[in-house]
Amino acid sequence: DPPEEEFDLVAMPLTQGGEAELSRDLMQSAYQQLRLGGQMITTVDNPRDTWLRGEMQRLFDKVTHQAGQGGMIYSGTKRGPLKKFKEFRSEFKFRDGDCLISVITRPGVFSHRRLDTGARALMEAMEIQPGQRVLDLGCGAGVLSLAATLRAPDVQLLAIDANTRAIECTKQNAALNGIETLSTKLNASAQIDEEGTFDIVLANPPYYSSYRISEIFLKGARRALRPGGQVLLVTKSTEWYEENMSKPFRDVTAIRSRDYTVMKGVRR
């Protein structure tokens, strides 16, 4: 999000494969931080673009455009307040056992506006005991963190994500649900300070990264867990995990749930 101060110029490069709702959210926020007479310049790597042009026209009365090398450049000057504010934040609730959990999400955070089915499968497979230390790798809006913390008394949970919005949402959601034993850390490499002290590591890795993020999560889980601690990761394809979990973990098992598989292993 832009800083809460006025700017004379906002330059925003976008990609045609980017998340549309996140782009709209960022553009609206940037418009609000422009002073009157300030200029916004946006670019997109699509020479046949019509989408970004339309979005700029929603914000500005007059939009100029110019073809660039491999894309389009648009600019507009702020002449007045935002015509119509759109709320991009979303709140939903889900039930885990006897707990009704409230969640706030934002564009750019994994599974915006809904509970991911893979996360639900992981919730059904995890067993949380009182007083355990739990690590949530790639926490997103914190749905797994919230459910795990509320499963048993005195659970201490650390939620990690590389996305600042995800960390913001997780903090808000902990407060929204009255949770005081959940802490967060902004980190892209699954690094923690207290290695070898966690009882359980939970992860719902993205599928688009050719397992690079899954590899980071597995290495991070091994560092974080005490001997005998458990890692649980949810996936739709098990082959890579079956090949790569057996060395750092023992008793690797696959638990089918809701068209997903939860891979479970015990730290050697």
Short mmCIF file of C-alpha atoms in Angstrom, two decimals:
data_model
loop_
_atom_site.label_atom_id
_atom_site.label_comp_id
_atom_site.label_asym_id
_atom_site.label_seq_id
_atom_site.Cartn_x
_atom_site.Cartn_y
_atom_site.Cartn_z
CA ASP A 1 0.00 0.00 0.00
CA PRO A 2 1.23 3.57 -0.64
CA PRO A 3 2.35 5.68 2.30
CA GLU A 4 -0.30 7.93 3.83
CA GLU A 5 0.94 11.17 2.33
CA GLU A 6 0.23 13.14 -0.82
CA PHE A 7 2.27 12.60 -3.97
CA ASP A 8 2.75 14.61 -7.16
CA LEU A 9 3.42 11.55 -9.29
CA VAL A 10 2.60 7.85 -9.09
CA ALA A 11 4.28 5.47 -11.55
CA MET A 12 2.82 1.96 -11.59
CA PRO A 13 4.06 -0.83 -13.91
CA LEU A 14 1.57 -3.70 -14.27
CA THR A 15 1.66 -7.02 -16.11
CA GLN A 16 -1.09 -8.53 -18.24
CA GLY A 17 -0.85 -11.74 -16.20
CA GLY A 18 -1.25 -9.94 -12.88
CA GLU A 19 -4.17 -10.27 -10.48
CA ALA A 20 -6.90 -7.91 -11.70
CA GLU A 21 -8.46 -7.17 -8.32
CA LEU A 22 -5.08 -6.43 -6.74
CA SER A 23 -4.26 -4.03 -9.59
CA ARG A 24 -7.59 -2.23 -9.11
CA ASP A 25 -7.01 -2.00 -5.37
CA LEU A 26 -3.50 -0.58 -5.78
CA MET A 27 -4.63 1.93 -8.42
CA GLN A 28 -7.49 3.16 -6.25
CA SER A 29 -5.18 3.54 -3.24
CA ALA A 30 -2.61 5.38 -5.34
CA TYR A 31 -5.28 7.73 -6.72
CA GLN A 32 -6.37 8.65 -3.21
CA GLN A 33 -2.79 9.58 -2.30
CA LEU A 34 -2.35 11.86 -5.32
CA ARG A 35 -2.67 15.57 -4.65
CA LEU A 36 -5.02 17.59 -6.89
CA GLY A 37 -3.14 18.12 -10.15
CA GLY A 38 -0.97 15.08 -9.49
CA GLN A 39 -0.30 12.58 -12.25
CA MET A 40 -0.56 8.80 -12.40
CA ILE A 41 1.36 6.89 -15.07
CA THR A 42 0.66 3.20 -15.61
CA THR A 43 2.18 0.70 -18.01
CA VAL A 44 1.30 -2.81 -19.11
CA ASP A 45 3.24 -5.36 -21.17
CA ASN A 46 0.43 -5.83 -23.70
CA PRO A 47 0.42 -3.75 -26.91
CA ARG A 48 -3.25 -4.68 -27.50
CA ASP A 49 -4.39 -3.77 -24.00
CA THR A 50 -7.91 -2.52 -23.37
CA TRP A 51 -8.32 -3.56 -19.71
CA LEU A 52 -5.88 -1.12 -18.10
CA ARG A 53 -7.12 1.69 -20.30
CA GLY A 54 -10.65 1.07 -19.06
CA GLU A 55 -9.51 1.01 -15.43
CA MET A 56 -7.68 4.32 -15.86
CA GLN A 57 -10.81 5.84 -17.41
CA ARG A 58 -12.77 4.82 -14.31
CA LEU A 59 -10.43 6.96 -12.22
CA PHE A 60 -9.64 9.91 -14.49
CA ASP A 61 -11.82 12.14 -16.67
CA LYS A 62 -9.14 12.25 -19.34
CA VAL A 63 -6.60 9.52 -20.05
CA THR A 64 -3.79 9.80 -22.58
CA HIS A 65 -2.19 6.70 -24.07
CA GLN A 66 0.97 5.92 -25.93
CA ALA A 67 2.29 2.72 -27.46
CA GLY A 68 5.60 1.67 -25.99
CA GLN A 69 8.01 -1.12 -26.87
CA GLY A 70 5.96 -4.25 -26.24
CA GLY A 71 3.23 -2.51 -24.25
CA MET A 72 1.09 0.54 -23.52
CA ILE A 73 1.60 3.65 -21.39
CA TYR A 74 -1.31 5.57 -19.85
CA SER A 75 -1.44 8.77 -17.86
CA GLY A 76 -4.10 10.79 -16.08
CA THR A 77 -4.23 13.92 -13.93
CA LYS A 78 -6.27 14.08 -10.74
CA ARG A 79 -8.94 16.80 -10.95
CA GLY A 80 -11.11 15.83 -8.01
CA PRO A 81 -11.88 13.21 -5.36
CA LEU A 82 -12.49 9.57 -6.21
CA LYS A 83 -15.80 9.21 -8.05
CA LYS A 84 -16.78 5.95 -6.37
CA PHE A 85 -14.89 4.07 -3.65
CA LYS A 86 -14.81 0.28 -3.88
CA GLU A 87 -14.15 -1.82 -0.78
CA PHE A 88 -11.74 -4.58 -1.76
CA ARG A 89 -11.41 -6.08 1.70
CA SER A 90 -13.64 -9.06 2.34
CA GLU A 91 -14.78 -10.82 5.49
CA PHE A 92 -16.06 -14.37 5.75
CA LYS A 93 -16.56 -16.95 8.47
CA PHE A 94 -15.84 -20.66 8.65
CA ARG A 95 -16.41 -23.30 11.28
CA ASP A 96 -13.75 -25.56 12.76
CA GLY A 97 -15.30 -27.92 15.27
CA ASP A 98 -17.20 -25.80 17.78
CA CYS A 99 -15.40 -22.60 16.75
CA LEU A 100 -16.85 -20.06 14.32
CA ILE A 101 -13.82 -18.21 12.99
CA SER A 102 -13.92 -14.77 11.32
CA VAL A 103 -11.45 -13.91 8.56
CA ILE A 104 -10.58 -10.66 6.79
CA THR A 105 -8.80 -10.98 3.44
CA ARG A 106 -7.46 -8.57 0.83
CA PRO A 107 -6.55 -8.83 -2.86
CA GLY A 108 -3.10 -10.34 -3.31
CA VAL A 109 -3.49 -12.60 -0.28
CA PHE A 110 -3.95 -16.31 -1.00
CA SER A 111 -7.56 -17.48 -1.23
CA HIS A 112 -9.09 -14.00 -1.05
CA ARG A 113 -12.80 -14.03 -0.10
CA ARG A 114 -13.06 -17.78 0.64
CA LEU A 115 -11.66 -20.72 2.57
CA ASP A 116 -9.36 -22.75 0.35
CA THR A 117 -10.35 -26.42 0.06
CA GLY A 118 -6.74 -27.49 0.53
CA ALA A 119 -6.60 -25.55 3.79
CA ARG A 120 -9.78 -27.29 4.92
CA ALA A 121 -8.22 -30.68 4.10
CA LEU A 122 -5.16 -29.78 6.17
CA MET A 123 -7.35 -28.71 9.09
CA GLU A 124 -9.09 -32.07 9.02
CA ALA A 125 -5.76 -33.90 9.11
CA MET A 126 -3.97 -31.89 11.81
CA GLU A 127 -4.09 -32.87 15.47
CA ILE A 128 -3.19 -30.09 17.87
CA GLN A 129 -2.44 -30.76 21.54
CA PRO A 130 -2.46 -28.29 24.46
CA GLY A 131 0.72 -26.28 24.85
CA GLN A 132 2.22 -27.22 21.49
CA ARG A 133 4.36 -24.88 19.42
CA VAL A 134 3.07 -24.67 15.85
CA LEU A 135 4.62 -23.05 12.77
CA ASP A 136 2.46 -22.03 9.79
CA LEU A 137 4.64 -21.61 6.68
CA GLY A 138 3.07 -19.40 4.01
CA CYS A 139 0.23 -18.40 6.30
CA GLY A 140 -1.79 -16.27 3.85
CA ALA A 141 -4.65 -14.66 5.75
CA GLY A 142 -3.92 -16.99 8.67
CA VAL A 143 -6.83 -19.45 8.44
CA LEU A 144 -4.68 -22.44 9.47
CA SER A 145 -3.04 -20.40 12.22
CA LEU A 146 -6.40 -19.36 13.62
CA ALA A 147 -7.82 -22.88 13.55
CA ALA A 148 -4.70 -24.43 15.11
CA THR A 149 -4.52 -21.85 17.90
CA LEU A 150 -8.17 -22.34 18.82
CA ARG A 151 -8.00 -26.15 18.78
CA ALA A 152 -6.41 -26.49 22.21
CA PRO A 153 -5.37 -24.36 25.20
CA ASP A 154 -2.00 -22.59 25.37
CA VAL A 155 -1.01 -23.27 21.75
CA GLN A 156 1.86 -20.99 20.70
CA LEU A 157 1.83 -20.26 16.99
CA LEU A 158 4.22 -18.49 14.62
CA ALA A 159 2.84 -17.53 11.19
CA ILE A 160 5.30 -16.74 8.39
CA ASP A 161 4.68 -15.30 4.93
CA ALA A 162 6.59 -13.32 2.29
CA ASN A 163 3.56 -11.12 1.57
CA THR A 164 3.16 -8.01 3.74
CA ARG A 165 -0.60 -8.00 3.17
CA ALA A 166 -0.81 -11.61 4.34
CA ILE A 167 0.99 -10.72 7.56
CA GLU A 168 -1.29 -7.70 8.05
CA CYS A 169 -4.40 -9.85 7.56
CA THR A 170 -3.12 -12.55 9.93
CA LYS A 171 -2.50 -9.98 12.67
CA GLN A 172 -5.96 -8.46 12.17
CA ASN A 173 -7.59 -11.88 12.20
CA ALA A 174 -5.86 -12.90 15.41
CA ALA A 175 -7.20 -9.75 17.08
CA LEU A 176 -10.64 -10.25 15.50
CA ASN A 177 -10.88 -13.72 17.06
CA GLY A 178 -9.43 -12.75 20.44
CA ILE A 179 -6.19 -14.70 19.98
CA GLU A 180 -3.14 -13.46 21.89
CA THR A 181 -0.74 -16.40 21.41
CA LEU A 182 -0.23 -15.95 17.66
CA SER A 183 2.83 -14.07 16.40
CA THR A 184 3.88 -13.28 12.83
CA LYS A 185 7.07 -12.88 10.84
CA LEU A 186 7.64 -11.44 7.36
CA ASN A 187 10.10 -13.80 5.70
CA ALA A 188 10.57 -15.33 2.24
CA SER A 189 12.94 -18.17 3.11
CA ALA A 190 11.20 -19.97 6.02
CA GLN A 191 13.91 -18.77 8.41
CA ILE A 192 13.15 -18.67 12.12
CA ASP A 193 15.18 -17.75 15.18
CA GLU A 194 14.28 -20.70 17.41
CA GLU A 195 15.21 -23.76 15.37
CA GLY A 196 14.43 -27.23 16.67
CA THR A 197 11.69 -26.07 19.04
CA PHE A 198 8.41 -26.60 17.15
CA ASP A 199 6.10 -29.58 17.56
CA ILE A 200 4.15 -29.16 14.31
CA VAL A 201 4.72 -27.37 11.00
CA LEU A 202 1.75 -26.72 8.70
CA ALA A 203 2.05 -25.66 5.05
CA ASN A 204 -0.16 -25.21 2.01
CA PRO A 205 2.48 -24.54 -0.69
CA PRO A 206 1.51 -22.93 -4.01
CA TYR A 207 1.45 -25.16 -7.06
CA TYR A 208 2.79 -22.68 -9.61
CA SER A 209 6.44 -22.64 -8.50
CA SER A 210 7.67 -26.00 -9.87
CA TYR A 211 8.08 -27.11 -6.23
CA ARG A 212 10.73 -24.46 -5.48
CA ILE A 213 8.62 -23.08 -2.65
CA SER A 214 7.80 -26.61 -1.49
CA GLU A 215 11.53 -27.30 -1.23
CA ILE A 216 12.02 -24.13 0.83
CA PHE A 217 9.15 -25.17 3.09
CA LEU A 218 10.52 -28.69 3.62
CA LYS A 219 13.97 -27.35 4.52
CA GLY A 220 12.40 -24.77 6.81
CA ALA A 221 10.23 -27.41 8.46
CA ARG A 222 13.20 -29.64 9.16
CA ARG A 223 15.10 -26.75 10.77
CA ALA A 224 12.10 -25.68 12.84
CA LEU A 225 10.96 -29.04 14.19
CA ARG A 226 12.28 -30.79 17.25
CA PRO A 227 13.18 -34.47 16.75
CA GLY A 228 9.87 -36.33 16.60
CA GLY A 229 7.97 -33.22 15.51
CA GLN A 230 5.54 -33.48 12.60
CA VAL A 231 5.23 -31.67 9.28
CA LEU A 232 1.95 -31.63 7.35
CA LEU A 233 1.76 -30.27 3.80
CA VAL A 234 -1.27 -30.36 1.52
CA THR A 235 -1.00 -31.02 -2.22
CA LYS A 236 -2.88 -32.36 -5.22
CA SER A 237 0.14 -34.23 -6.57
CA THR A 238 2.15 -36.49 -4.26
CA GLU A 239 5.00 -37.75 -6.46
CA TRP A 240 7.48 -34.96 -5.71
CA TYR A 241 6.81 -35.16 -1.97
CA GLU A 242 7.16 -38.94 -1.91
CA GLU A 243 10.57 -38.55 -3.54
CA ASN A 244 11.82 -35.66 -1.39
CA MET A 245 10.39 -36.15 2.10
CA SER A 246 11.88 -39.53 2.99
CA LYS A 247 15.42 -38.29 3.65
CA PRO A 248 14.73 -35.48 6.18
CA PHE A 249 11.62 -37.16 7.61
CA ARG A 250 10.58 -40.66 8.65
CA ASP A 251 7.17 -42.35 8.68
CA VAL A 252 6.04 -40.39 5.63
CA THR A 253 2.36 -41.04 4.95
CA ALA A 254 -0.27 -39.71 2.55
CA ILE A 255 -3.76 -38.86 3.85
CA ARG A 256 -6.47 -38.38 1.22
CA SER A 257 -9.01 -35.63 1.93
CA ARG A 258 -11.37 -33.56 -0.27
CA ASP A 259 -9.55 -34.25 -3.59
CA TYR A 260 -6.28 -33.33 -1.88
CA THR A 261 -3.53 -35.28 -0.16
CA VAL A 262 -1.96 -34.26 3.12
CA MET A 263 1.65 -35.44 3.28
CA LYS A 264 2.76 -36.13 6.83
CA GLY A 265 6.28 -36.79 8.07
CA VAL A 266 8.16 -37.03 11.38
CA ARG A 267 11.44 -35.19 11.95
CA ARG A 268 14.36 -37.61 12.28
#
